[in-house]
Short mmCIF file of C-alpha atoms and ligand atoms in Angstrom, two decimals:
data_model
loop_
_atom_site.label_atom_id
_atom_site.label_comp_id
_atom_site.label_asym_id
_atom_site.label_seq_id
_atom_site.Cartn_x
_atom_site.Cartn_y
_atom_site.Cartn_z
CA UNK J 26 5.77 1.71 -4.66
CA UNK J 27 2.74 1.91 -5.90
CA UNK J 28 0.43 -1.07 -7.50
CA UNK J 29 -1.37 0.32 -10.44
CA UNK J 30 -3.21 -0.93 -13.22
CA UNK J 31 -2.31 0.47 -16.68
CA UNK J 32 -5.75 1.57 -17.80
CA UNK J 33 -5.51 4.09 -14.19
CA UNK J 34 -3.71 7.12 -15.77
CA UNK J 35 -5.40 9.27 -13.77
CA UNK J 36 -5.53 8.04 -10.60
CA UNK J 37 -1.36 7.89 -11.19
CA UNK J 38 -1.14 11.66 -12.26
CA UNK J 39 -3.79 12.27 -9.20
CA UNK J 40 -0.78 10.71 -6.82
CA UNK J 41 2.21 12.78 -8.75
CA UNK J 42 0.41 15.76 -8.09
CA UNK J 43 -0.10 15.36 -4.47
CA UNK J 44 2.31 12.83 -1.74
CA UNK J 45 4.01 11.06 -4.67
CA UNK J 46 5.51 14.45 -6.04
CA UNK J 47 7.53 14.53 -2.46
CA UNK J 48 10.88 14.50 -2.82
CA UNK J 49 12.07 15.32 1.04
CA UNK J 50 9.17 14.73 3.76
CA UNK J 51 10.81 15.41 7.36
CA UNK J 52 14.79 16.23 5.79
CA UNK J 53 14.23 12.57 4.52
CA UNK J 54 14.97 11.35 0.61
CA UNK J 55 11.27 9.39 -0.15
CA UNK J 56 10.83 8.69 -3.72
CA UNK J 57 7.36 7.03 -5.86
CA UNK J 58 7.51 4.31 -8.32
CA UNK J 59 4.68 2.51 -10.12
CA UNK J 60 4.52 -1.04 -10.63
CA UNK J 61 2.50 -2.69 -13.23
CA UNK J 62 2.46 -5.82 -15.32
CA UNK J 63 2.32 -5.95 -19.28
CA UNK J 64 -1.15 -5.37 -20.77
CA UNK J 65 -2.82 -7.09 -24.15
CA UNK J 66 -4.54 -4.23 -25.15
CA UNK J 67 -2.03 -2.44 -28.07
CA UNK J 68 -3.63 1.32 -27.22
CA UNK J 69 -2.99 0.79 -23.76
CA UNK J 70 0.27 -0.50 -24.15
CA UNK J 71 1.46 2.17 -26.61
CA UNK J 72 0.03 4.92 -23.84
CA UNK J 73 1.91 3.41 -21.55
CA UNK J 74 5.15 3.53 -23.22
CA UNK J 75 4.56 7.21 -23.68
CA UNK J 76 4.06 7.57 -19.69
CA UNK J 77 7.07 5.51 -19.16
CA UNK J 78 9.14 7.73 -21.41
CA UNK J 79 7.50 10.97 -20.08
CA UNK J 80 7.42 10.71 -16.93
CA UNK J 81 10.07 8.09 -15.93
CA UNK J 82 8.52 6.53 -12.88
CA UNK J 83 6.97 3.53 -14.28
CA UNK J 84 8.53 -0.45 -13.79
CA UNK J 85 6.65 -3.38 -15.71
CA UNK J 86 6.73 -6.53 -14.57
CA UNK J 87 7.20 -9.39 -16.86
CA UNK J 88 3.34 -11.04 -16.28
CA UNK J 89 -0.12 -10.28 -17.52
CA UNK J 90 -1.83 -7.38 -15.03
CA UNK J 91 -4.48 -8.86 -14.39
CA UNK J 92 -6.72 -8.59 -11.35
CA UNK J 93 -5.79 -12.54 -10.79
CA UNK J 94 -2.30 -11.66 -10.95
CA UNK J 95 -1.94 -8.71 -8.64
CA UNK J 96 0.27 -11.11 -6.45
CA UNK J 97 2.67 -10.90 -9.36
CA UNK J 98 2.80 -8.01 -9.55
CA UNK J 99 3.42 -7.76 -5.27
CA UNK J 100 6.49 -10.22 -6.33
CA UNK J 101 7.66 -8.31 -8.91
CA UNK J 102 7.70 -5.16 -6.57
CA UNK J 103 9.63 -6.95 -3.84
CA UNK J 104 12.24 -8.37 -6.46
CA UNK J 105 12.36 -5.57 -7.92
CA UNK J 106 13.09 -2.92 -4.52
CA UNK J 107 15.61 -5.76 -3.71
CA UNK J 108 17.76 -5.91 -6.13
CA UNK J 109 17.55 -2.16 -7.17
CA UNK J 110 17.07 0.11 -4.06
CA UNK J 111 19.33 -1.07 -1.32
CA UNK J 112 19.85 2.03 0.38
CA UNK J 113 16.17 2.10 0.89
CA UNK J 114 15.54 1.83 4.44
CA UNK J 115 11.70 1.20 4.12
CA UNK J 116 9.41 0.69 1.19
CA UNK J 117 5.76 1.19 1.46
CA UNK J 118 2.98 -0.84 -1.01
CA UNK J 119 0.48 1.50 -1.43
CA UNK J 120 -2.40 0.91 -3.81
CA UNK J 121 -3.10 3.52 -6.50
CA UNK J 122 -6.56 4.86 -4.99
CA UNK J 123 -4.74 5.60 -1.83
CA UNK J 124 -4.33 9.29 -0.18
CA UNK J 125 -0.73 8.35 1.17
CA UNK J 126 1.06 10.33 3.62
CA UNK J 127 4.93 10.14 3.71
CA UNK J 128 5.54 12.34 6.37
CA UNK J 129 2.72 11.18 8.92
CA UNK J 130 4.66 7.77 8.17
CA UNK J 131 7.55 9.07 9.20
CA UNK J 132 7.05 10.95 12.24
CA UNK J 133 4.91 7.60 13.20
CA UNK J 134 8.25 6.12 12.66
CA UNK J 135 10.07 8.66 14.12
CA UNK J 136 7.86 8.13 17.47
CA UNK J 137 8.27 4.66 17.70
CA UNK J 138 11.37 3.08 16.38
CA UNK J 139 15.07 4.89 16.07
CA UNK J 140 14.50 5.40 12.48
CA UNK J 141 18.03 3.58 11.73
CA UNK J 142 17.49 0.44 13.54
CA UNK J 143 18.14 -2.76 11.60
CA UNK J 144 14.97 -4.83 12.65
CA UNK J 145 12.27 -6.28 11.14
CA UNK J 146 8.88 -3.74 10.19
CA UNK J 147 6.01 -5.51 8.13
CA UNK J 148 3.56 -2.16 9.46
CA UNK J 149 -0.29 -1.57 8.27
CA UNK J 150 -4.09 -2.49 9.30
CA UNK J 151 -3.48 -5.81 10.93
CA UNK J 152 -6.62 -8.45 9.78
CA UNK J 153 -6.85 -10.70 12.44
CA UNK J 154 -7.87 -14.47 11.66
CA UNK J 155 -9.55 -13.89 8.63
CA UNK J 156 -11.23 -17.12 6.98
CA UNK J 157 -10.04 -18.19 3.34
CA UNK J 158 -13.23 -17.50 1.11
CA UNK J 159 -14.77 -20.84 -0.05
CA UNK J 160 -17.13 -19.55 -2.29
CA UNK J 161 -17.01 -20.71 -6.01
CA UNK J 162 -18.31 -17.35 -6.87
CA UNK J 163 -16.27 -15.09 -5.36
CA UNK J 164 -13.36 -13.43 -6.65
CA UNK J 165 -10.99 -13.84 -3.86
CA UNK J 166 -12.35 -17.99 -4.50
CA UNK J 167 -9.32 -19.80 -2.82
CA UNK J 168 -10.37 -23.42 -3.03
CA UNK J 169 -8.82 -25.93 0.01
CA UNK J 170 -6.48 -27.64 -2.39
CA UNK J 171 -4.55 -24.27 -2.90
CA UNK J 172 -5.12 -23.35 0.89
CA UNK J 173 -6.11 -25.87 3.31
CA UNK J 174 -5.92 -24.60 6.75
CA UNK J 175 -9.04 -22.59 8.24
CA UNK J 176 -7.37 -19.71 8.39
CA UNK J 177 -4.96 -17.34 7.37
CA UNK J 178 -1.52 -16.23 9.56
CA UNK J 179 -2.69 -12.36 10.55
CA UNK J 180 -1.50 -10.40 7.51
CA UNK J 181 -1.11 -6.50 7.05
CA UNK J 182 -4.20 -5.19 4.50
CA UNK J 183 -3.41 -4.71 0.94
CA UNK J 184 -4.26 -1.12 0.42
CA UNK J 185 -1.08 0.01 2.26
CA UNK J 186 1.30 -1.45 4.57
CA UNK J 187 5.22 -0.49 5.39
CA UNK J 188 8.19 -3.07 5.24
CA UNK J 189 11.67 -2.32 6.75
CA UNK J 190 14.35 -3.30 4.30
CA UNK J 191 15.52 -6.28 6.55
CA UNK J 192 11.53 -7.58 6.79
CA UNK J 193 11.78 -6.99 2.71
CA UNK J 194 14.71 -9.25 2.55
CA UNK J 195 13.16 -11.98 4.07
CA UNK J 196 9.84 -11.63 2.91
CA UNK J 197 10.90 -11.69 -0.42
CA UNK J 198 13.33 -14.64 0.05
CA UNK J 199 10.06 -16.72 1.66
CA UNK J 200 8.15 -15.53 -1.60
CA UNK J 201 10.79 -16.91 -3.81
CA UNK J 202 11.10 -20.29 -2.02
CA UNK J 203 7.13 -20.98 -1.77
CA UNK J 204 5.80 -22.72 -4.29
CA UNK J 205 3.10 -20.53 -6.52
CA UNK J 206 -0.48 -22.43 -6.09
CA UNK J 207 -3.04 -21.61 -8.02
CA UNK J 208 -4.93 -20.06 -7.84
CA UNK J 209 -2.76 -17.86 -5.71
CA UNK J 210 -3.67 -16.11 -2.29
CA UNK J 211 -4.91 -12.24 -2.18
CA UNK J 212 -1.67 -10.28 -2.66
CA UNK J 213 -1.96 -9.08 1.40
CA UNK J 214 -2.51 -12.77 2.25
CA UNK J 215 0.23 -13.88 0.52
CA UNK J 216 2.63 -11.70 2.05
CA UNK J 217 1.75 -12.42 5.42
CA UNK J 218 2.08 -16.16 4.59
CA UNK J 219 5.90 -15.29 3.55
CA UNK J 220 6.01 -13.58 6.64
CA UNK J 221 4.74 -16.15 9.15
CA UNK J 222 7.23 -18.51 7.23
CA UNK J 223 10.05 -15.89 7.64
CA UNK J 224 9.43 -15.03 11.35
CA UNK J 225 8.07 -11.50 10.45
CA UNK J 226 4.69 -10.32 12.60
CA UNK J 227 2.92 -8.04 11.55
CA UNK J 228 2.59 -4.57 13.46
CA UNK J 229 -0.97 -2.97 13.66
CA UNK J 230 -1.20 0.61 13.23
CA UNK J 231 -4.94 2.66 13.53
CA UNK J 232 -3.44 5.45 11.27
CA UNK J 233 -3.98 3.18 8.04
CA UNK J 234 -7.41 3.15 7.21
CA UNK J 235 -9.61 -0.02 6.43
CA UNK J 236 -13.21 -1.10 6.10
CA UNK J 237 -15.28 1.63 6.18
CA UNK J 238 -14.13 5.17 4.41
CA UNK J 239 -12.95 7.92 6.42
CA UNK J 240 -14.93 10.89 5.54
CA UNK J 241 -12.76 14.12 5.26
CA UNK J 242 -11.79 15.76 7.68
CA UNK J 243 -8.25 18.25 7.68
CA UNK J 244 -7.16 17.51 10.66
CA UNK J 245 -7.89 13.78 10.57
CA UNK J 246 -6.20 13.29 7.14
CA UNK J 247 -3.25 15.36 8.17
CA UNK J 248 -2.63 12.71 10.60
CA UNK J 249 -3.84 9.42 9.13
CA UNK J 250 -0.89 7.48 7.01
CA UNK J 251 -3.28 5.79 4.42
CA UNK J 252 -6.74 6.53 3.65
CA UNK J 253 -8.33 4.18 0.72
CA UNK J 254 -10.67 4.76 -1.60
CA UNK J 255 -10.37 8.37 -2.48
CA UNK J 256 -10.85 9.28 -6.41
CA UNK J 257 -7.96 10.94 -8.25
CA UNK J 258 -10.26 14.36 -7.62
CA UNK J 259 -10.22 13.70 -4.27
CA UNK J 260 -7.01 12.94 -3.89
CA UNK J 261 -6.24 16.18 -5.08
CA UNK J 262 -8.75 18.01 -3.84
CA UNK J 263 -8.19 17.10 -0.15
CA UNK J 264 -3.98 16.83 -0.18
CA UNK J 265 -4.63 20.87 -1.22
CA UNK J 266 -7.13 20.93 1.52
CA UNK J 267 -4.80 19.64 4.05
CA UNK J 268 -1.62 21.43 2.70
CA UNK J 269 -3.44 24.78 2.60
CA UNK J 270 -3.20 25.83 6.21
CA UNK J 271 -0.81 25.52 9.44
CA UNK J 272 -0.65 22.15 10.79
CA UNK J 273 -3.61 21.26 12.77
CA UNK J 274 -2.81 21.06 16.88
CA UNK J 275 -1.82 17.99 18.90
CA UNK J 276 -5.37 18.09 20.58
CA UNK J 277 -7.52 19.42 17.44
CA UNK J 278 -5.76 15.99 15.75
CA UNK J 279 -6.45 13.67 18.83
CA UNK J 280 -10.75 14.91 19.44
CA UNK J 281 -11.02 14.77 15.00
CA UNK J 282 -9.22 11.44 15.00
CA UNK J 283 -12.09 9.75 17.24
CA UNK J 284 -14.50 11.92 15.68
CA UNK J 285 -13.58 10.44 11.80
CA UNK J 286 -13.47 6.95 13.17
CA UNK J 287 -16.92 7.45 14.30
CA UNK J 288 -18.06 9.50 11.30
CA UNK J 289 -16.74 5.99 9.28
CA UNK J 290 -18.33 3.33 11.59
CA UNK J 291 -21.97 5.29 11.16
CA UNK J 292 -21.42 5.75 7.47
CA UNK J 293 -21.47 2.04 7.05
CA UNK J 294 -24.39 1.61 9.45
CA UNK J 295 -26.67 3.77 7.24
C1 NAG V 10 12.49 12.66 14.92
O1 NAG V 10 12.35 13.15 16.24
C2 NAG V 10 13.39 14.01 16.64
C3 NAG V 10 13.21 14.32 18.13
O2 NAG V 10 11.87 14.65 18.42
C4 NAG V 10 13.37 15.25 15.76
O3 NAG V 10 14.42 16.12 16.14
C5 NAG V 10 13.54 14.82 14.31
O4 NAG V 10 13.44 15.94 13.44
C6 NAG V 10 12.47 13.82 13.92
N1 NAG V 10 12.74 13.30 12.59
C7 NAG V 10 11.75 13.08 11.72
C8 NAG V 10 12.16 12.48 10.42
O5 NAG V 10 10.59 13.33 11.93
C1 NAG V 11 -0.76 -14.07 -15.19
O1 NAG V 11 0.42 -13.77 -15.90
C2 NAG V 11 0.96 -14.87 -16.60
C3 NAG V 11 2.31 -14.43 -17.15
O2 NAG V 11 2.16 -13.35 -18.02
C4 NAG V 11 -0.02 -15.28 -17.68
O3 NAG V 11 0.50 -16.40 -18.38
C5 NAG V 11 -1.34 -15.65 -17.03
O4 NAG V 11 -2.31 -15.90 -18.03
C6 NAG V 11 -1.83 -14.52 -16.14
N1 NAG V 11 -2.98 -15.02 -15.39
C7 NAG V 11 -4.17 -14.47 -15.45
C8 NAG V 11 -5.25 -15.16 -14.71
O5 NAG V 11 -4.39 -13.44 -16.07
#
């Protein structure tokens, strides 16, 4: 499922194009939704309706999308996978300026768990003891009346993280049953306070990218599950990129792996 805003048309067809367009990634069924709320604007609105009717991929939520409301619209997703996709055995929140990669999720998967098993997943970049930002100013401002503790439970970052349909359950069933401050938590934060309150930990994988963009590299991206940050040209670009030739070795993945991390870390630097 992927969070989108309405005015991002492009960055949606940028994802149908490239991993969303999978149908069957490793003999598996995988299918892409978008999830976005209802918008003011009547040109945007009446484009969207068009998309919707088009393409048949889109689900609104019943709240305003608004960048304030993006844990709505996190709710909505949950509610929504629960009630209507339970022979989904995981569902991934990916953001819409996310290079996804079904089947490097799945032969993660594949590697560590029996790909059947009931238990509990809540899989991304793990943030450990991250601060609530006190700042007036800020845009992730989360005052200590709505949050009063110093900081948050560890929580899986936003851009993409992986939730087993049991973890779903009960992450969504936490959601329901905590009371809605405002303003609300980040979207990410908010999930891993359901999931501290359901029993969930989060599990930290390095293949989901965070902080500091991963510069391209094939090999690197063929085996990365989420790299953020990448424009709907991009996106396309470098899925045909990666797609174009045989997969890269077991070694030629390990030595570019390192090598992007470090590419990423001295990006920032300079
Ligand atoms: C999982 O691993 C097994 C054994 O290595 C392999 O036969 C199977 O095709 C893999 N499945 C997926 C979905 O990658
Ligand atoms: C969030 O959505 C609700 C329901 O549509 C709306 O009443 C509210 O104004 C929105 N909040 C913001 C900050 O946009």
């Amino acid at each position: 499922m992927v969070t989108s805003a309405p005015a991002n048309l492009r960055a949606r067809q940028a994802i149908r194009d490239t991993w969303g367009g999978e149908v069957r990634v490793r003999g598996l069924r995988v299918l892409t939704l978008f999830m976005l709320g209802v918008v003011s604007d009547p040109g945007t609105a009446k484009l969207l309706i068009e998309e919707a009717k088009e393409r048949g991929d889109l689900i609104q939520g019943r709240f305003l999308d608004t960048y304030s409301n993006l844990t709505l619209k996190t709710l909505s997703m949950l509610g929504w996978a629960r009630r209507f996709c339970p022979q989904a055995h995981f569902l991934a929140k990916v953001d819409d300026d996310v290079l996804f990669n079904p089947s490097a999720l799945l032969h993660f998967l594949n590697k560590s768990r029996d790909p059947y098993e009931q238990g509990d997943l809540y899989l991304g970049r793990v943030h450990l003891r991250v601060a609530p930002d006190r700042n007036p100013d800020s845009k992730h401002y989360l005052p200590s009346r709505a949050y009063p503790s110093y900081v948050f439970p560890d929580y899986c970052s936003g851009t993409a993280y992986v939730l087993s349909r049991s973890a779903l359950l009960k992450i969504s069933m936490a959601a329901s049953a905590s009371p809605l401050s405002t303003p609300l938590p980040p979207e990410d934060v908010f999930i891993g306070l359901c999931a501290r309150a359901a029993g969930v930990l989060p599990l930290h994988c390095p293949l989901f990218s965070g902080g500091p963009v991963v510069p391209f590299s094939r090999c690197c991206y063929q085996a990365m599950v989420s790299i953020h940050q990448i424009l709907p040209r991009e996106m396309l670009h470098y899925w045909a990129d990666v797609h174009s030739s045989q997969p890269c070795s077991w070694l030629s993945v390990r030595a570019s792996l390192g090598l992007c991390k470090v590419r990423a870390m001295l990006g920032t630097a300079l």
